[in-house]
Amino acid sequence: MRYDVERLAEIARRVRYNALYMITKAGSGHPGGSLSAVDIMVTLYFNIMRYRVEDPFWEDRDRFILSKGHACPALYAIFYELGIIKKEELDTLRKPGSRLQGHPDVKRLPWAEFSSGSLGQGLSFAVGVALAGKIDKKDYYTFVLLGDGESQEGQVWEAAMSARKFRLNNLIGITDRNGLQIDGETESVMPIDPLADKWRAFGWNVLEIDGHNFSQIISAIEKAKESKESPTMIIAHTIKGKGVSFMENVVDFHGKAPSPKEWELASVELGGDSVE
Amino acid sequence: MNKLAMRDVYGETLLELGKLYPNLIVLDADVSKSTKTISFAKAFPDRFFDVGIAEANLMGISAGIASTGKIVFASTFSVFASGRAYDQVRQSIAYPNRNVKIVATHCGVTAGEDGAMHQAFEDIALMRSIPNMRVIAPSDGIEAKKVIKKIVELPGPFYVRLARPATPVIFDESYDFELGKGTILREGKDGVIVACGIMTYIALESAEILLRDGIDIGVVSMSSIKPIDVELISSLSKNYKYIFSCEDHSIIGGLGSAIGEVLPPTEAKLVRIGINDEFGDSGKFEELLKFYKLDPLSIAEKVREVILNDRI
């Protein structure tokens, strides 16, 4: 799929709507970090990545690993756009037996690639996937989306070190730099800046973009693909809760579902579900 | 007596399997000389990856490679494989049922002089409680080889616990390891010791000592701790008045606990012999066996005490 920016924007709007719908219906979940990551994920699935919806195990597919697993409502809403998830399934988020678990379950939903949820583990897994691609001389790319707070986990840096050692230029990381985590601003909870310098020091290519600008996301990934030896980290500056005025940059919406009244307001702002 | 070190056997077996399975990948975390994965590394440099001192990353990368259809062996010391990387084993490997074989060496007291910091007496308990994970503690070098050759064919995660030093060989080459099956090594009348890992040969020596005192004890090797041989345990409970579990692991959550969980309500009494909720200590592994009363004499003494006390 190579949708143009206009079409990406329309899909992103619907994905935001459905992600928030699911969370509201479930009565719990993580709206803030789901909404901040939507534009990045939509760009990957509808402009960048090579995959076959009907064959999630196709060995030449590009892989997307959502390391910040709590943003899975955005992933599920994308899967809904792709027809992997049916309309009535959107009402089952976080319910017993559902494919739409509170954090992605790759056994029930193989398109998810990785069962994330314990933060810090996705990049190591992605290193393994990218390394296997090198062993098998495959040309697929491995994309991994990290939360900015997630980079406080030590394992991220173990993985960062190893990605450079193994010269994984087929590995492209994106950090959803929305600046907030549950307890407050990343820079007051546990400072991660200068984040770009840290990744550079670990031998990565680093690019910084506006994570809500589709053209910038696309051109950054194109640039990352030109890398000869190094993995690339794209630091995408985003707004937590992006798209819903009263959620934007509000830390309390990290892990709190909207009330029915808030959903009413948000659904209007998001322009409703125009899928049908 | 012929002796073999399980870790040496592991290294040799990997080398053999590397030729047979082009999709076999081996990872280590800077202890390849000790775990013996180094022989595979030398023979197949394109299929061996050293991740350095980073056990969490070891498990995560292993899971990622396995997700592409490969068989991955990940090795480090048991204390790090089970404890340090517990969350990664649970989330990245076991939950999605990835085809990663964790082969951990220097188990229990066999870490020896390195002391408590390198001795996991909790690894069986930790690994056994994770869904999808299978746990095996081979009883000698021959069985270690058979186990490695068996699990390479069985999809999904395994935790295999190997000893560091050379220990007496119990099985011969005709032995065939079967997952979930124990082996009766010796029949007895007065009771039976069910052992795993290095404690199996020690249990055999204890049985010899006890026989001199007129106590006839059977010995069973229960290397497959999960799944465990429910049928055999059930039949032992019918045939013996006493079942002594024997392990170089905490009596909390290890082999003894696993037996207790499936023991039918019978007359048979289960006595758990192992590490009594303690941390490790420094010393040669034979010294440590004595220190923790897990040497042949101490175990014989314990068994004798239980049986004679009941007779009175």
XYZ file of C-alpha atoms in Angstrom:
588
model
C 0.000 0.000 0.000
C 1.260 3.477 -0.872
C -1.441 5.844 0.206
C -0.881 9.559 -0.215
C -0.719 11.945 2.695
C -4.351 12.970 2.366
C -5.517 9.411 2.555
C -3.170 8.654 5.461
C -4.705 11.570 7.352
C -8.206 10.204 6.829
C -7.192 6.699 7.969
C -5.404 8.157 10.991
C -8.574 10.012 11.934
C -10.621 6.817 11.813
C -7.946 4.884 13.692
C -8.007 7.492 16.450
C -11.769 7.312 16.559
C -11.873 3.511 16.786
C -8.971 3.231 19.225
C -10.713 5.625 21.572
C -14.060 3.942 20.986
C -12.550 0.610 22.055
C -10.948 2.080 25.164
C -14.183 3.823 26.137
C -16.148 0.630 25.636
C -13.575 -1.358 27.640
C -13.637 1.222 30.419
C -9.859 1.079 30.736
C -6.757 1.337 28.607
C -4.161 3.841 27.469
C -5.558 6.614 25.264
C -2.679 9.106 25.508
C 0.113 6.938 24.121
C -2.208 5.278 21.606
C -3.192 8.614 20.069
C 0.373 9.931 19.979
C 1.544 6.908 17.984
C -1.280 6.710 15.443
C 0.265 8.772 12.641
C 3.536 6.830 12.786
C 1.802 3.463 12.733
C -0.651 4.430 10.006
C 2.233 5.636 7.826
C 4.033 2.325 8.290
C 1.015 0.160 7.498
C -0.449 2.271 4.688
C 2.592 3.711 2.993
C 5.806 1.945 3.935
C 5.506 -1.695 4.821
C 5.360 -4.766 2.604
C 3.013 -7.449 3.921
C 0.135 -9.737 3.050
C -2.910 -9.395 5.245
C -4.016 -12.929 4.389
C -0.647 -14.438 5.316
C 0.734 -13.089 8.604
C 3.567 -15.650 8.455
C 4.818 -14.657 4.990
C 8.550 -14.863 5.510
C 9.448 -11.865 3.361
C 7.122 -9.447 5.135
C 8.361 -6.293 6.781
C 7.812 -6.554 10.517
C 6.316 -3.974 12.825
C 6.963 -4.542 16.514
C 4.974 -2.447 18.937
C 7.305 -2.438 21.895
C 5.098 0.035 23.757
C 2.383 -2.587 23.916
C -0.057 -0.431 25.846
C -0.694 1.472 22.609
C -2.318 -1.648 21.158
C -5.758 -0.049 20.662
C -4.121 1.925 17.827
C -2.735 -1.329 16.396
C -6.122 -3.044 16.685
C -7.817 -0.097 14.989
C -5.340 -0.449 12.117
C -6.066 -4.179 11.957
C -9.725 -3.251 11.737
C -8.957 -1.024 8.760
C -7.156 -3.970 7.172
C -10.068 -6.325 7.770
C -8.178 -8.517 10.241
C -10.561 -7.504 13.015
C -14.296 -7.356 12.553
C -16.511 -4.514 13.653
C -18.151 -6.412 16.531
C -14.720 -7.429 17.814
C -13.955 -3.781 18.630
C -16.348 -4.176 21.566
C -14.272 -7.006 23.052
C -11.085 -5.094 23.933
C -9.758 -6.255 27.319
C -12.431 -8.915 27.696
C -11.765 -12.564 28.641
C -11.102 -14.758 25.625
C -10.862 -11.827 23.201
C -8.119 -11.596 20.586
C -7.845 -7.972 21.664
C -6.021 -8.432 24.945
C -4.950 -5.516 27.134
C -1.502 -5.964 25.633
C -0.919 -7.689 22.287
C -1.022 -11.482 22.248
C 0.806 -12.780 19.202
C -0.624 -16.277 19.596
C -4.197 -15.067 19.144
C -3.283 -12.304 16.732
C -0.159 -13.293 14.786
C -0.198 -10.002 12.821
C 0.915 -8.337 16.072
C 4.370 -10.021 15.708
C 5.270 -9.650 19.380
C 3.578 -10.015 22.745
C 4.681 -6.761 24.288
C 3.660 -5.218 27.548
C 6.686 -5.625 29.744
C 8.425 -2.508 28.512
C 11.952 -2.669 27.173
C 11.709 -6.070 25.501
C 10.626 -5.155 21.968
C 13.965 -3.883 20.742
C 15.797 -7.090 21.710
C 13.171 -9.111 19.869
C 13.488 -6.769 16.877
C 17.271 -7.236 16.906
C 16.681 -10.991 16.711
C 14.262 -10.617 13.811
C 16.598 -8.281 11.922
C 19.574 -10.533 12.624
C 17.659 -13.521 11.247
C 16.994 -11.445 8.142
C 20.741 -10.979 7.728
C 21.442 -14.683 8.305
C 18.869 -15.622 5.654
C 19.893 -12.777 3.299
C 16.316 -11.485 3.268
C 15.532 -7.923 2.318
C 12.712 -7.293 4.795
C 12.857 -4.408 7.258
C 12.148 -4.594 10.955
C 10.414 -1.581 12.466
C 10.042 -1.167 16.196
C 8.127 1.527 18.034
C 9.326 2.434 21.500
C 7.798 4.722 24.063
C 10.055 7.522 25.248
C 9.596 6.537 28.886
C 10.400 3.001 27.834
C 13.976 4.017 27.120
C 14.450 4.149 30.901
C 14.544 0.342 30.778
C 18.143 -0.920 30.769
C 17.406 -3.711 28.305
C 16.779 -1.113 25.593
C 20.452 -0.161 25.763
C 21.649 -3.771 25.800
C 19.695 -4.179 22.579
C 20.973 -0.877 21.189
C 24.550 -2.009 21.681
C 23.949 -5.342 20.005
C 22.123 -3.867 16.990
C 25.231 -1.881 16.142
C 27.556 -4.814 16.719
C 25.533 -6.909 14.279
C 25.392 -4.022 11.755
C 21.621 -4.140 11.498
C 20.941 -1.469 8.904
C 17.667 -3.324 8.292
C 16.426 -2.301 11.728
C 14.554 0.976 12.097
C 13.488 2.150 15.523
C 11.054 4.938 16.197
C 10.694 6.587 19.585
C 7.301 8.098 20.310
C 8.699 11.167 22.058
C 5.543 12.573 23.640
C 7.416 13.643 26.748
C 5.019 12.145 29.275
C 4.780 8.960 31.292
C 2.418 7.819 34.054
C 4.067 9.718 36.879
C 4.606 12.919 34.907
C 7.094 14.405 32.449
C 9.871 12.060 31.406
C 12.400 14.746 32.236
C 11.247 14.952 35.828
C 10.480 11.256 36.442
C 13.801 10.068 35.000
C 15.463 12.283 32.404
C 16.195 10.597 29.081
C 17.603 13.611 27.290
C 19.817 14.157 25.437
C 18.094 11.186 23.798
C 19.493 11.697 20.285
C 23.042 11.895 21.658
C 22.526 8.662 23.559
C 21.492 6.765 20.432
C 24.345 8.336 18.473
C 26.772 7.271 21.180
C 25.514 3.706 20.745
C 26.415 3.883 17.063
C 22.974 4.463 15.619
C 21.883 6.832 12.890
C 19.565 9.336 14.465
C 16.848 11.404 12.805
C 14.450 13.785 14.511
C 11.049 14.545 13.063
C 7.572 15.769 13.819
C 5.771 12.498 14.467
C 2.456 13.883 13.247
C 3.774 15.015 9.875
C 3.246 12.197 7.370
C 5.723 13.566 4.820
C 8.423 13.801 7.478
C 7.737 10.254 8.685
C 7.945 8.906 5.141
C 11.126 10.736 4.220
C 12.823 9.799 7.509
C 12.161 6.108 6.870
C 13.375 6.442 3.292
C 16.550 8.010 4.628
C 16.923 5.278 7.262
C 16.754 2.635 4.529
C 19.849 4.148 2.916
C 21.989 3.351 5.943
C 24.904 1.111 5.074
C 25.857 -0.373 8.434
C 23.995 1.262 11.267
C 20.526 0.782 12.596
C 18.478 3.979 12.669
C 16.511 5.568 15.474
C 13.911 8.103 14.451
C 12.956 10.304 17.353
C 9.428 11.344 16.530
C 8.259 14.333 18.519
C 4.598 13.797 19.251
C 1.751 15.035 21.392
C 0.308 12.655 23.920
C -3.450 12.381 23.366
C -3.088 13.932 19.884
C -6.396 14.663 18.144
C -8.603 15.161 21.183
C -8.276 18.714 22.534
C -8.869 17.923 26.192
C -6.545 14.924 26.144
C -3.566 16.566 24.476
C -0.568 16.766 26.795
C -2.693 15.686 29.757
C -0.740 13.103 31.698
C -3.826 11.692 33.408
C -4.980 10.290 30.082
C -1.977 7.977 29.938
C -3.933 5.145 31.461
C -7.493 6.366 31.960
C -10.458 5.677 29.706
C -12.708 8.590 28.728
C -16.034 8.833 30.535
C -19.166 8.489 28.363
C -19.467 12.274 28.396
C -15.826 12.728 27.368
C -16.290 10.166 24.614
C -19.229 12.143 23.295
C -17.033 15.225 22.973
C -14.051 13.312 21.623
C -16.059 11.453 18.993
C -17.308 14.763 17.615
C -13.762 16.139 17.496
C -12.591 13.004 15.692
C -15.333 13.387 13.113
C -17.104 10.106 13.817
C -16.598 6.714 12.293
C -17.128 7.096 8.589
C -16.039 3.572 7.714
C -19.455 2.365 6.660
C 34.160 -45.179 37.102
C 33.531 -43.435 33.819
C 32.775 -39.760 34.253
C 31.438 -37.089 31.924
C 30.750 -33.380 32.369
C 27.295 -32.546 31.061
C 28.482 -29.202 29.711
C 31.257 -30.865 27.700
C 28.704 -33.226 26.246
C 26.477 -30.258 25.443
C 29.251 -28.582 23.462
C 29.969 -31.751 21.497
C 26.309 -32.438 20.840
C 25.702 -28.919 19.546
C 28.545 -29.416 17.124
C 26.959 -32.613 15.871
C 23.524 -30.997 15.566
C 24.957 -27.957 13.820
C 25.853 -30.181 10.879
C 22.427 -31.798 10.778
C 20.317 -28.679 11.281
C 21.272 -25.710 9.107
C 18.585 -23.642 10.872
C 20.096 -24.137 14.319
C 21.384 -20.922 15.890
C 23.319 -20.649 19.147
C 23.601 -17.616 21.413
C 25.666 -17.056 24.498
C 26.274 -14.201 26.915
C 30.049 -14.059 27.300
C 30.415 -17.468 28.935
C 30.834 -19.621 25.835
C 34.096 -21.065 27.130
C 32.320 -22.254 30.261
C 29.005 -23.365 28.749
C 31.029 -25.003 25.940
C 29.036 -23.355 23.166
C 32.450 -22.184 21.974
C 32.950 -25.353 19.932
C 29.816 -24.539 17.940
C 31.004 -20.930 17.653
C 34.257 -22.036 16.072
C 32.643 -24.486 13.673
C 29.696 -22.290 12.678
C 30.720 -18.657 13.177
C 27.818 -17.440 11.011
C 25.291 -19.133 13.270
C 26.705 -18.183 16.635
C 26.114 -14.858 18.347
C 27.708 -13.606 21.514
C 25.595 -10.841 23.016
C 28.025 -10.002 25.780
C 27.083 -9.676 29.418
C 23.424 -9.000 28.742
C 21.168 -11.911 29.617
C 17.904 -10.027 29.117
C 18.983 -9.190 25.586
C 20.129 -12.801 25.103
C 16.587 -14.065 25.665
C 14.961 -11.292 23.632
C 17.189 -11.781 20.587
C 16.713 -15.549 20.845
C 12.953 -15.060 20.748
C 13.237 -12.779 17.718
C 15.399 -15.227 15.778
C 13.097 -18.113 16.714
C 10.122 -16.136 15.381
C 11.551 -16.547 11.886
C 11.391 -20.348 12.073
C 14.797 -21.193 13.467
C 15.786 -23.412 16.372
C 17.632 -21.326 18.916
C 19.832 -22.559 21.761
C 20.528 -19.854 24.342
C 23.115 -20.566 26.985
C 24.467 -18.974 30.105
C 24.762 -20.001 33.764
C 21.547 -21.233 35.351
C 21.484 -18.419 37.906
C 21.355 -15.820 35.131
C 19.188 -17.737 32.681
C 16.432 -18.301 35.211
C 16.698 -15.352 37.563
C 18.351 -12.459 35.810
C 16.338 -12.966 32.633
C 13.147 -14.324 34.188
C 10.865 -11.661 32.746
C 12.313 -12.032 29.255
C 11.973 -15.811 29.414
C 8.389 -15.434 30.556
C 7.221 -12.689 28.191
C 9.384 -12.977 25.097
C 9.845 -16.767 25.003
C 7.256 -18.715 26.979
C 4.091 -16.664 26.453
C 4.333 -16.724 22.641
C 5.714 -20.303 22.836
C 8.906 -19.513 20.913
C 11.238 -22.284 19.852
C 14.057 -21.360 22.213
C 16.016 -23.982 24.130
C 17.569 -22.466 27.219
C 20.458 -24.697 28.183
C 21.846 -23.457 31.467
C 25.064 -24.754 32.955
C 26.708 -24.485 36.385
C 23.445 -25.474 38.033
C 22.913 -25.594 41.793
C 25.959 -26.417 43.916
C 28.010 -27.271 40.841
C 28.807 -23.573 40.425
C 31.105 -24.404 43.339
C 33.638 -21.890 44.614
C 31.852 -18.984 42.937
C 29.407 -19.139 45.836
C 25.852 -17.995 46.430
C 25.872 -15.294 43.776
C 26.394 -17.904 41.083
C 24.328 -20.722 42.555
C 20.668 -20.891 41.640
C 18.721 -23.105 44.010
C 15.493 -21.627 42.699
C 15.762 -22.119 38.944
C 13.585 -25.226 38.698
C 10.891 -23.491 40.725
C 11.045 -20.344 38.604
C 11.035 -22.088 35.243
C 8.552 -24.787 36.219
C 5.884 -22.267 37.123
C 5.881 -20.646 33.674
C 3.216 -22.019 31.312
C 4.566 -23.630 28.096
C 8.007 -24.114 29.659
C 9.376 -27.659 29.974
C 12.114 -28.331 32.551
C 14.708 -31.083 32.381
C 17.628 -31.870 34.686
C 19.597 -34.715 33.059
C 21.134 -37.209 35.446
C 24.422 -37.759 33.609
C 26.382 -36.909 30.487
C 24.775 -39.603 28.364
C 21.316 -38.401 29.251
C 22.352 -34.788 28.656
C 23.270 -35.742 25.093
C 20.010 -37.623 24.560
C 18.013 -34.711 25.959
C 19.667 -32.156 23.689
C 19.088 -34.384 20.659
C 15.467 -34.889 21.659
C 14.495 -31.286 22.335
C 15.928 -30.053 19.048
C 13.038 -31.961 17.452
C 10.365 -30.755 19.856
C 8.982 -27.269 19.129
C 8.603 -24.709 21.905
C 10.648 -23.620 24.882
C 12.729 -25.798 27.197
C 14.889 -25.143 30.217
C 17.684 -27.685 30.563
C 19.792 -27.671 33.691
C 23.352 -28.936 33.317
C 26.118 -29.507 35.837
C 29.630 -28.111 35.593
C 31.926 -30.943 36.831
C 32.444 -34.424 35.454
C 30.088 -36.802 37.233
C 29.686 -40.591 37.068
C 27.952 -42.022 34.044
C 24.738 -43.871 34.856
C 23.132 -44.615 31.514
C 24.580 -46.432 28.545
C 24.267 -45.454 24.911
C 21.183 -47.631 24.395
C 19.204 -45.375 26.729
C 16.547 -43.255 25.045
C 15.251 -40.131 26.752
C 11.526 -39.668 26.639
C 9.930 -36.403 27.724
C 7.725 -36.874 30.780
C 9.165 -40.280 31.655
C 11.236 -41.256 34.665
C 13.564 -44.253 34.762
C 13.690 -46.888 37.478
C 17.410 -47.469 38.031
C 17.079 -49.765 40.976
C 14.212 -51.522 42.685
C 13.977 -51.608 46.486
C 11.693 -52.689 49.275
C 11.837 -50.114 52.031
C 11.491 -46.942 50.054
C 12.540 -45.140 46.896
C 14.677 -42.101 46.164
C 13.460 -40.043 43.219
C 16.300 -37.840 42.050
C 17.277 -35.495 39.245
C 20.544 -34.067 37.951
C 23.732 -34.891 39.804
C 21.719 -36.163 42.766
C 20.863 -39.307 40.839
C 24.333 -40.849 41.011
C 24.575 -39.725 44.610
C 21.260 -41.441 45.371
C 22.634 -44.640 43.823
C 25.652 -44.442 46.129
C 23.360 -43.789 49.116
C 21.349 -46.878 48.219
C 24.556 -48.971 48.315
C 25.422 -47.607 51.748
C 21.911 -48.303 53.036
C 21.966 -51.854 51.734
C 24.921 -52.578 54.018
C 22.648 -51.586 56.910
C 19.910 -53.850 55.652
C 17.775 -51.092 54.176
C 16.766 -51.754 50.599
C 16.077 -48.538 48.719
C 15.047 -48.095 45.102
C 16.301 -45.231 42.912
C 14.452 -43.437 40.152
C 15.893 -40.837 37.795
C 13.267 -38.127 37.271
C 15.115 -35.849 34.898
C 11.932 -34.696 33.213
C 10.600 -32.440 35.953
C 8.014 -30.779 33.757
C 6.181 -32.614 32.385
C 6.628 -35.085 35.216
C 5.912 -38.821 35.055
C 2.576 -38.859 36.892
C 2.013 -42.501 36.130
C 5.346 -43.608 37.559
C 4.890 -41.508 40.692
C 1.470 -43.010 41.160
C 2.846 -46.536 40.892
C 5.752 -45.698 43.239
C 3.244 -44.468 45.794
C 1.517 -47.830 45.658
C 4.706 -49.867 45.859
C 6.667 -47.913 48.427
C 5.928 -46.595 51.869
C 8.470 -43.791 51.514
C 9.333 -41.568 48.594
C 12.427 -39.432 49.091
C 12.827 -36.644 46.551
C 16.431 -35.628 46.082
C 17.695 -32.491 44.337
C 20.467 -29.897 44.517
C 17.779 -27.216 44.542
C 15.531 -25.652 47.122
C 12.950 -28.026 48.552
C 10.524 -25.195 47.806
C 9.223 -25.469 44.274
C 11.669 -28.033 42.913
C 11.450 -31.727 42.119
C 10.084 -32.600 45.572
C 7.299 -30.075 45.204
C 6.555 -31.312 41.690
C 6.206 -34.859 42.994
C 4.032 -33.677 45.883
C 1.688 -31.935 43.459
C 0.845 -35.161 41.635
C 1.201 -37.679 44.450
C -2.101 -39.480 44.876
C -3.585 -39.548 48.384
C -2.001 -42.764 49.595
C -0.104 -44.175 52.503
C 3.211 -43.221 50.899
C 5.094 -40.523 52.734
C 7.025 -37.924 50.761
C 10.252 -36.661 52.301
C 11.916 -33.838 50.411
C 15.701 -33.786 50.463
C 17.387 -30.719 49.019
C 18.475 -27.228 49.953
C 16.454 -26.112 52.943
C 15.428 -22.598 51.944
C 18.963 -21.244 52.040
C 21.377 -19.416 49.791
C 24.558 -21.021 48.534
C 28.115 -20.959 49.761
C 31.639 -21.171 48.370
C 33.485 -24.433 48.047
C 34.258 -27.342 45.793
C 31.041 -28.985 44.779
C 31.798 -32.172 46.756
C 32.466 -30.004 49.822
C 29.194 -28.226 49.253
C 27.328 -31.505 48.978
C 28.593 -32.346 52.477
C 27.900 -28.810 53.685
C 24.251 -29.106 52.640
C 24.033 -32.777 53.686
C 23.496 -33.879 50.118
C 26.449 -36.287 49.945
C 25.812 -40.052 49.779
C 26.462 -40.625 53.480
C 24.261 -37.783 54.689
C 21.398 -38.828 52.442
C 21.728 -42.434 53.600
C 21.668 -41.173 57.172
C 18.532 -39.132 56.534
C 16.747 -42.031 54.840
C 17.761 -44.420 57.615
C 16.537 -41.985 60.258
C 13.108 -41.589 58.646
C 12.595 -45.295 58.143
C 13.906 -46.396 61.548
C 11.994 -43.687 63.435
C 8.797 -44.932 61.883
C 9.601 -48.512 62.764
C 9.872 -47.673 66.459
